[in-house]
Amino acid sequence: MSPNIAKKQRFIGKTAIITGAGSGIGRATAIQMAREGANVALFDLVNERTSVLEQKLNKLRKDCALAIDVDTSDAERMEEAVRRTIEHFGSLDVVFANAGINGAVGPIEELSLSDWERTMSVNLTGTFLTLKYTIPHLKDKGKGSIIITSSINGNTRFTSFGWSPYSTTKAGQVAFAKMAALELAKFKIRVNVICPGAISTNIDETTEFNEDVEEIVIPIEFPEGAQPLADGPGKAENVADLVSFLASDESIHITGAQIVIDGAESLLS
Ligand code: NAD
């Protein structure tokens, strides 16, 4: 987090739901928003990781964090997790639909139906359910900000061979975000979608490579400096800065925007 942002207190009295909060981009965003005064509901599969973060944040500010063990692709559990959040914190202002997996990577004919459906269900259905169950609470509040984590893959980059399920979900999230932005504008609920390039997180643990992927790769020689601005992957905190801006009233006139955050990586590939 940059020092001038650290001094801001943009979220006092606000509550945010952050999915995928136990690691990477979600975790960095939860820490930043809590430091700036937010109450944060930490939605993640891995209860232990989110519990540790919950304790850390509650030491930072008493009772500001609530960890909830939930699979974002499970409708019943998501509905219950949102209900618990409202019961605990009273209302909702910000939703960060961020949980995602890389999933199965391989030639299309080698992917099983369940490979395909798993990536769809976590990345795309999970995003749908996150919005479905939180929108009524943002409407109750009379305004709100939703941010969805997509990717440069499927939007500005198509050279990650074998990543067709992942890229399809990431393109779908952008269309969904723009549809939602128009649908919700009259309720003063903003919806923006971010497209990160490579960011140092634990996401690679979720990649399931099919060895036949080598057969479909078209060799591409990348120029030196694949992330020209940073000379390497970005940090989760860089993305958290962007999400916090979109969550705050500093971006009050921004909705339906698709924002690439990749250090110019996708301009080269
Ligand atoms: P990460 O693996 O470090 O964190 C993702 C978190 O989501 C994990 O804690 C994981 O347990 C959780 N999660 C996964 N499936 C879930 C489910 N069904 N229900 C609840 N929680 C679930 O990865 P990250 O890089 O921080 O990923 C966050 C988002 O950023 C993802 O949507 C990913 O596609 C996107 N993204 C990441 C990169 C990158 O290079 N890291 C680039 C572009 C987009």
PDB file of N, CA and C and ligand atoms in Angstrom, residues 19-27 43-46 49-50 70-73 97-102 118 121-123 149-153 166 170 173 194-206 236, ligand 1:
ATOM      1  N   THR A  19     -14.826 -11.966  -1.407  1.00  0.00           N
ATOM      2  CA  THR A  19     -14.724 -13.417  -1.634  1.00  0.00           C
ATOM      3  C   THR A  19     -13.291 -13.761  -2.060  1.00  0.00           C
ATOM      4  N   GLY A  20     -12.858 -14.959  -1.647  1.00  0.00           N
ATOM      5  CA  GLY A  20     -11.455 -15.322  -1.884  1.00  0.00           C
ATOM      6  C   GLY A  20     -10.550 -14.501  -0.997  1.00  0.00           C
ATOM      7  N   ALA A  21     -11.022 -14.195   0.215  1.00  0.00           N
ATOM      8  CA  ALA A  21     -10.310 -13.264   1.101  1.00  0.00           C
ATOM      9  C   ALA A  21      -9.125 -13.907   1.819  1.00  0.00           C
ATOM     10  N   GLY A  22      -8.998 -15.234   1.730  1.00  0.00           N
ATOM     11  CA  GLY A  22      -7.957 -15.905   2.505  1.00  0.00           C
ATOM     12  C   GLY A  22      -6.571 -15.809   1.903  1.00  0.00           C
ATOM     13  N   SER A  23      -6.457 -15.322   0.679  1.00  0.00           N
ATOM     14  CA  SER A  23      -5.158 -15.370  -0.005  1.00  0.00           C
ATOM     15  C   SER A  23      -5.084 -14.274  -1.065  1.00  0.00           C
ATOM     16  N   GLY A  24      -3.884 -13.955  -1.473  1.00  0.00           N
ATOM     17  CA  GLY A  24      -3.632 -13.133  -2.656  1.00  0.00           C
ATOM     18  C   GLY A  24      -4.346 -11.793  -2.668  1.00  0.00           C
ATOM     19  N   ILE A  25      -5.034 -11.528  -3.772  1.00  0.00           N
ATOM     20  CA  ILE A  25      -5.664 -10.228  -4.017  1.00  0.00           C
ATOM     21  C   ILE A  25      -6.764  -9.946  -2.992  1.00  0.00           C
ATOM     22  N   GLY A  26      -7.568 -10.969  -2.671  1.00  0.00           N
ATOM     23  CA  GLY A  26      -8.648 -10.784  -1.699  1.00  0.00           C
ATOM     24  C   GLY A  26      -8.102 -10.444  -0.322  1.00  0.00           C
ATOM     25  N   ARG A  27      -7.063 -11.150   0.073  1.00  0.00           N
ATOM     26  CA  ARG A  27      -6.450 -10.924   1.390  1.00  0.00           C
ATOM     27  C   ARG A  27      -5.880  -9.500   1.471  1.00  0.00           C
ATOM     28  N   PHE A  43     -14.980 -14.122   2.972  1.00  0.00           N
ATOM     29  CA  PHE A  43     -15.571 -15.356   2.423  1.00  0.00           C
ATOM     30  C   PHE A  43     -14.464 -16.169   1.755  1.00  0.00           C
ATOM     31  N   ASP A  44     -14.282 -17.409   2.185  1.00  0.00           N
ATOM     32  CA  ASP A  44     -13.297 -18.281   1.530  1.00  0.00           C
ATOM     33  C   ASP A  44     -13.573 -19.726   1.891  1.00  0.00           C
ATOM     34  N   LEU A  45     -13.029 -20.610   1.065  1.00  0.00           N
ATOM     35  CA  LEU A  45     -13.139 -22.051   1.306  1.00  0.00           C
ATOM     36  C   LEU A  45     -12.294 -22.512   2.471  1.00  0.00           C
ATOM     37  N   VAL A  46     -11.143 -21.894   2.599  1.00  0.00           N
ATOM     38  CA  VAL A  46     -10.132 -22.398   3.525  1.00  0.00           C
ATOM     39  C   VAL A  46     -10.294 -21.700   4.865  1.00  0.00           C
ATOM     40  N   ARG A  49      -7.122 -20.428   6.915  1.00  0.00           N
ATOM     41  CA  ARG A  49      -6.453 -19.211   6.422  1.00  0.00           C
ATOM     42  C   ARG A  49      -7.259 -17.966   6.753  1.00  0.00           C
ATOM     43  N   THR A  50      -8.563 -18.048   6.554  1.00  0.00           N
ATOM     44  CA  THR A  50      -9.380 -16.861   6.820  1.00  0.00           C
ATOM     45  C   THR A  50      -9.479 -16.602   8.325  1.00  0.00           C
ATOM     46  N   VAL A  70     -17.060 -20.617   3.166  1.00  0.00           N
ATOM     47  CA  VAL A  70     -18.127 -20.772   2.176  1.00  0.00           C
ATOM     48  C   VAL A  70     -17.555 -21.025   0.782  1.00  0.00           C
ATOM     49  N   ASP A  71     -18.229 -21.899   0.055  1.00  0.00           N
ATOM     50  CA  ASP A  71     -17.895 -22.121  -1.352  1.00  0.00           C
ATOM     51  C   ASP A  71     -18.796 -21.181  -2.154  1.00  0.00           C
ATOM     52  N   THR A  72     -18.198 -20.253  -2.871  1.00  0.00           N
ATOM     53  CA  THR A  72     -19.011 -19.230  -3.556  1.00  0.00           C
ATOM     54  C   THR A  72     -19.888 -19.827  -4.658  1.00  0.00           C
ATOM     55  N   SER A  73     -19.595 -21.068  -5.059  1.00  0.00           N
ATOM     56  CA  SER A  73     -20.418 -21.676  -6.114  1.00  0.00           C
ATOM     57  C   SER A  73     -21.605 -22.465  -5.550  1.00  0.00           C
ATOM     58  N   ALA A  97     -16.307  -9.396  -5.613  1.00  0.00           N
ATOM     59  CA  ALA A  97     -16.480 -10.773  -6.125  1.00  0.00           C
ATOM     60  C   ALA A  97     -15.164 -11.182  -6.772  1.00  0.00           C
ATOM     61  N   ASN A  98     -14.348 -11.866  -6.005  1.00  0.00           N
ATOM     62  CA  ASN A  98     -12.954 -12.053  -6.391  1.00  0.00           C
ATOM     63  C   ASN A  98     -12.492 -13.508  -6.402  1.00  0.00           C
ATOM     64  N   ALA A  99     -13.201 -14.397  -5.688  1.00  0.00           N
ATOM     65  CA  ALA A  99     -12.742 -15.787  -5.597  1.00  0.00           C
ATOM     66  C   ALA A  99     -12.641 -16.398  -6.987  1.00  0.00           C
ATOM     67  N   GLY A 100     -11.579 -17.152  -7.210  1.00  0.00           N
ATOM     68  CA  GLY A 100     -11.439 -17.787  -8.519  1.00  0.00           C
ATOM     69  C   GLY A 100     -10.341 -18.831  -8.504  1.00  0.00           C
ATOM     70  N   ILE A 101     -10.397 -19.685  -9.516  1.00  0.00           N
ATOM     71  CA  ILE A 101      -9.357 -20.724  -9.692  1.00  0.00           C
ATOM     72  C   ILE A 101      -8.869 -20.691 -11.138  1.00  0.00           C
ATOM     73  N   ASN A 102      -7.669 -21.210 -11.334  1.00  0.00           N
ATOM     74  CA  ASN A 102      -7.205 -21.388 -12.714  1.00  0.00           C
ATOM     75  C   ASN A 102      -7.912 -22.594 -13.343  1.00  0.00           C
ATOM     76  N   ARG A 118     -16.334 -27.288 -13.547  1.00  0.00           N
ATOM     77  CA  ARG A 118     -15.756 -26.816 -12.279  1.00  0.00           C
ATOM     78  C   ARG A 118     -15.272 -25.374 -12.410  1.00  0.00           C
ATOM     79  N   SER A 121     -18.202 -23.129 -12.687  1.00  0.00           N
ATOM     80  CA  SER A 121     -19.000 -22.995 -11.470  1.00  0.00           C
ATOM     81  C   SER A 121     -18.306 -22.115 -10.434  1.00  0.00           C
ATOM     82  N   VAL A 122     -16.997 -22.248 -10.291  1.00  0.00           N
ATOM     83  CA  VAL A 122     -16.321 -21.376  -9.299  1.00  0.00           C
ATOM     84  C   VAL A 122     -16.247 -19.939  -9.828  1.00  0.00           C
ATOM     85  N   ASN A 123     -15.741 -19.771 -11.046  1.00  0.00           N
ATOM     86  CA  ASN A 123     -15.444 -18.406 -11.509  1.00  0.00           C
ATOM     87  C   ASN A 123     -16.692 -17.633 -11.955  1.00  0.00           C
ATOM     88  N   THR A 149     -13.386  -9.426 -10.037  1.00  0.00           N
ATOM     89  CA  THR A 149     -12.039  -9.702 -10.562  1.00  0.00           C
ATOM     90  C   THR A 149     -12.128 -10.624 -11.767  1.00  0.00           C
ATOM     91  N   SER A 150     -11.830 -10.080 -12.934  1.00  0.00           N
ATOM     92  CA  SER A 150     -11.700 -10.872 -14.154  1.00  0.00           C
ATOM     93  C   SER A 150     -10.204 -11.099 -14.382  1.00  0.00           C
ATOM     94  N   SER A 151      -9.722 -10.890 -15.595  1.00  0.00           N
ATOM     95  CA  SER A 151      -8.311 -11.130 -15.930  1.00  0.00           C
ATOM     96  C   SER A 151      -8.033 -10.527 -17.298  1.00  0.00           C
ATOM     97  N   ILE A 152      -6.759 -10.343 -17.620  1.00  0.00           N
ATOM     98  CA  ILE A 152      -6.440  -9.993 -19.011  1.00  0.00           C
ATOM     99  C   ILE A 152      -6.738 -11.197 -19.922  1.00  0.00           C
ATOM    100  N   ASN A 153      -6.614 -12.438 -19.364  1.00  0.00           N
ATOM    101  CA  ASN A 153      -6.916 -13.628 -20.168  1.00  0.00           C
ATOM    102  C   ASN A 153      -8.398 -13.654 -20.540  1.00  0.00           C
ATOM    103  N   TYR A 166     -10.801 -21.198 -18.324  1.00  0.00           N
ATOM    104  CA  TYR A 166     -10.515 -20.016 -17.496  1.00  0.00           C
ATOM    105  C   TYR A 166     -10.813 -18.731 -18.273  1.00  0.00           C
ATOM    106  N   LYS A 170     -13.493 -15.619 -17.624  1.00  0.00           N
ATOM    107  CA  LYS A 170     -13.025 -14.251 -17.377  1.00  0.00           C
ATOM    108  C   LYS A 170     -13.672 -13.274 -18.364  1.00  0.00           C
ATOM    109  N   GLN A 173     -17.276 -12.829 -17.113  1.00  0.00           N
ATOM    110  CA  GLN A 173     -17.388 -11.907 -15.975  1.00  0.00           C
ATOM    111  C   GLN A 173     -17.463 -10.449 -16.436  1.00  0.00           C
ATOM    112  N   ILE A 194     -12.244  -5.577 -12.902  1.00  0.00           N
ATOM    113  CA  ILE A 194     -10.802  -5.354 -13.056  1.00  0.00           C
ATOM    114  C   ILE A 194     -10.164  -6.557 -13.748  1.00  0.00           C
ATOM    115  N   CYS A 195      -9.154  -6.276 -14.558  1.00  0.00           N
ATOM    116  CA  CYS A 195      -8.473  -7.316 -15.337  1.00  0.00           C
ATOM    117  C   CYS A 195      -6.985  -7.304 -14.996  1.00  0.00           C
ATOM    118  N   PRO A 196      -6.603  -8.054 -13.966  1.00  0.00           N
ATOM    119  CA  PRO A 196      -5.170  -8.086 -13.641  1.00  0.00           C
ATOM    120  C   PRO A 196      -4.381  -8.927 -14.643  1.00  0.00           C
ATOM    121  N   GLY A 197      -3.108  -8.545 -14.807  1.00  0.00           N
ATOM    122  CA  GLY A 197      -2.129  -9.423 -15.454  1.00  0.00           C
ATOM    123  C   GLY A 197      -1.529 -10.302 -14.369  1.00  0.00           C
ATOM    124  N   ALA A 198      -0.305 -10.778 -14.588  1.00  0.00           N
ATOM    125  CA  ALA A 198       0.311 -11.670 -13.592  1.00  0.00           C
ATOM    126  C   ALA A 198       0.536 -10.933 -12.282  1.00  0.00           C
ATOM    127  N   ILE A 199       0.030 -11.531 -11.207  1.00  0.00           N
ATOM    128  CA  ILE A 199       0.165 -10.966  -9.865  1.00  0.00           C
ATOM    129  C   ILE A 199       0.689 -12.098  -8.975  1.00  0.00           C
ATOM    130  N   SER A 200       1.654 -11.799  -8.118  1.00  0.00           N
ATOM    131  CA  SER A 200       2.204 -12.842  -7.230  1.00  0.00           C
ATOM    132  C   SER A 200       1.200 -13.201  -6.141  1.00  0.00           C
ATOM    133  N   THR A 201       0.587 -14.394  -6.270  1.00  0.00           N
ATOM    134  CA  THR A 201      -0.384 -14.894  -5.283  1.00  0.00           C
ATOM    135  C   THR A 201      -0.232 -16.421  -5.225  1.00  0.00           C
ATOM    136  N   ASN A 202      -1.212 -17.092  -4.632  1.00  0.00           N
ATOM    137  CA  ASN A 202      -1.170 -18.571  -4.578  1.00  0.00           C
ATOM    138  C   ASN A 202      -2.001 -19.221  -5.678  1.00  0.00           C
ATOM    139  N   ILE A 203      -2.432 -18.450  -6.688  1.00  0.00           N
ATOM    140  CA  ILE A 203      -3.381 -18.967  -7.687  1.00  0.00           C
ATOM    141  C   ILE A 203      -2.826 -20.176  -8.447  1.00  0.00           C
ATOM    142  N   ASP A 204      -1.495 -20.246  -8.608  1.00  0.00           N
ATOM    143  CA  ASP A 204      -0.939 -21.358  -9.393  1.00  0.00           C
ATOM    144  C   ASP A 204      -1.210 -22.720  -8.742  1.00  0.00           C
ATOM    145  N   GLU A 205      -1.480 -22.718  -7.430  1.00  0.00           N
ATOM    146  CA  GLU A 205      -1.816 -23.987  -6.751  1.00  0.00           C
ATOM    147  C   GLU A 205      -3.113 -24.586  -7.301  1.00  0.00           C
ATOM    148  N   THR A 206      -3.930 -23.764  -7.973  1.00  0.00           N
ATOM    149  CA  THR A 206      -5.231 -24.248  -8.448  1.00  0.00           C
ATOM    150  C   THR A 206      -5.203 -24.661  -9.921  1.00  0.00           C
ATOM    151  N   ALA A 236      -0.129  -8.184  -5.007  1.00  0.00           N
ATOM    152  CA  ALA A 236      -1.550  -8.183  -4.635  1.00  0.00           C
ATOM    153  C   ALA A 236      -1.946  -6.808  -4.082  1.00  0.00           C
TER     154      ALA A 236
HETATM  155  P1  NAD B   1      -5.257 -16.975  -4.686  1.00  0.00           P
HETATM  156  O1  NAD B   1      -5.327 -18.427  -5.026  1.00  0.00           O
HETATM  157  O2  NAD B   1      -4.055 -16.465  -3.969  1.00  0.00           O
HETATM  158  O3  NAD B   1      -6.575 -16.538  -3.881  1.00  0.00           O
HETATM  159  C1  NAD B   1      -7.848 -16.967  -4.281  1.00  0.00           C
HETATM  160  C2  NAD B   1      -8.678 -17.322  -3.066  1.00  0.00           C
HETATM  161  O4  NAD B   1      -9.969 -17.729  -3.525  1.00  0.00           O
HETATM  162  C3  NAD B   1      -8.096 -18.499  -2.254  1.00  0.00           C
HETATM  163  O5  NAD B   1      -7.994 -18.148  -0.886  1.00  0.00           O
HETATM  164  C4  NAD B   1      -9.104 -19.623  -2.471  1.00  0.00           C
HETATM  165  O6  NAD B   1      -9.249 -20.485  -1.349  1.00  0.00           O
HETATM  166  C5  NAD B   1     -10.369 -18.839  -2.743  1.00  0.00           C
HETATM  167  N1  NAD B   1     -11.348 -19.642  -3.471  1.00  0.00           N
HETATM  168  C6  NAD B   1     -11.149 -20.417  -4.569  1.00  0.00           C
HETATM  169  N2  NAD B   1     -12.291 -21.032  -4.916  1.00  0.00           N
HETATM  170  C7  NAD B   1     -13.236 -20.649  -4.022  1.00  0.00           C
HETATM  171  C8  NAD B   1     -14.605 -20.940  -3.842  1.00  0.00           C
HETATM  172  N3  NAD B   1     -15.254 -21.791  -4.665  1.00  0.00           N
HETATM  173  N4  NAD B   1     -15.263 -20.376  -2.806  1.00  0.00           N
HETATM  174  C9  NAD B   1     -14.627 -19.531  -1.963  1.00  0.00           C
HETATM  175  N5  NAD B   1     -13.325 -19.203  -2.086  1.00  0.00           N
HETATM  176  C10 NAD B   1     -12.634 -19.766  -3.101  1.00  0.00           C
HETATM  177  O7  NAD B   1      -5.426 -16.237  -6.086  1.00  0.00           O
HETATM  178  P2  NAD B   1      -5.543 -14.700  -6.527  1.00  0.00           P
HETATM  179  O8  NAD B   1      -4.535 -14.521  -7.593  1.00  0.00           O
HETATM  180  O9  NAD B   1      -5.573 -13.780  -5.390  1.00  0.00           O
HETATM  181  O10 NAD B   1      -6.964 -14.778  -7.242  1.00  0.00           O
HETATM  182  C11 NAD B   1      -8.023 -13.864  -7.030  1.00  0.00           C
HETATM  183  C12 NAD B   1      -8.693 -13.581  -8.355  1.00  0.00           C
HETATM  184  O11 NAD B   1      -7.776 -12.898  -9.206  1.00  0.00           O
HETATM  185  C13 NAD B   1      -9.163 -14.811  -9.131  1.00  0.00           C
HETATM  186  O12 NAD B   1     -10.467 -14.573  -9.622  1.00  0.00           O
HETATM  187  C14 NAD B   1      -8.175 -14.904 -10.271  1.00  0.00           C
HETATM  188  O13 NAD B   1      -8.718 -15.512 -11.411  1.00  0.00           O
HETATM  189  C15 NAD B   1      -7.868 -13.438 -10.500  1.00  0.00           C
HETATM  190  N6  NAD B   1      -6.624 -13.176 -11.224  1.00  0.00           N
HETATM  191  C16 NAD B   1      -5.425 -13.509 -10.681  1.00  0.00           C
HETATM  192  C17 NAD B   1      -4.256 -13.237 -11.402  1.00  0.00           C
HETATM  193  C18 NAD B   1      -2.891 -13.589 -10.857  1.00  0.00           C
HETATM  194  O14 NAD B   1      -1.915 -13.542 -11.633  1.00  0.00           O
HETATM  195  N7  NAD B   1      -2.748 -13.911  -9.593  1.00  0.00           N
HETATM  196  C19 NAD B   1      -4.345 -12.633 -12.659  1.00  0.00           C
HETATM  197  C20 NAD B   1      -5.591 -12.307 -13.174  1.00  0.00           C
HETATM  198  C21 NAD B   1      -6.733 -12.571 -12.443  1.00  0.00           C
END
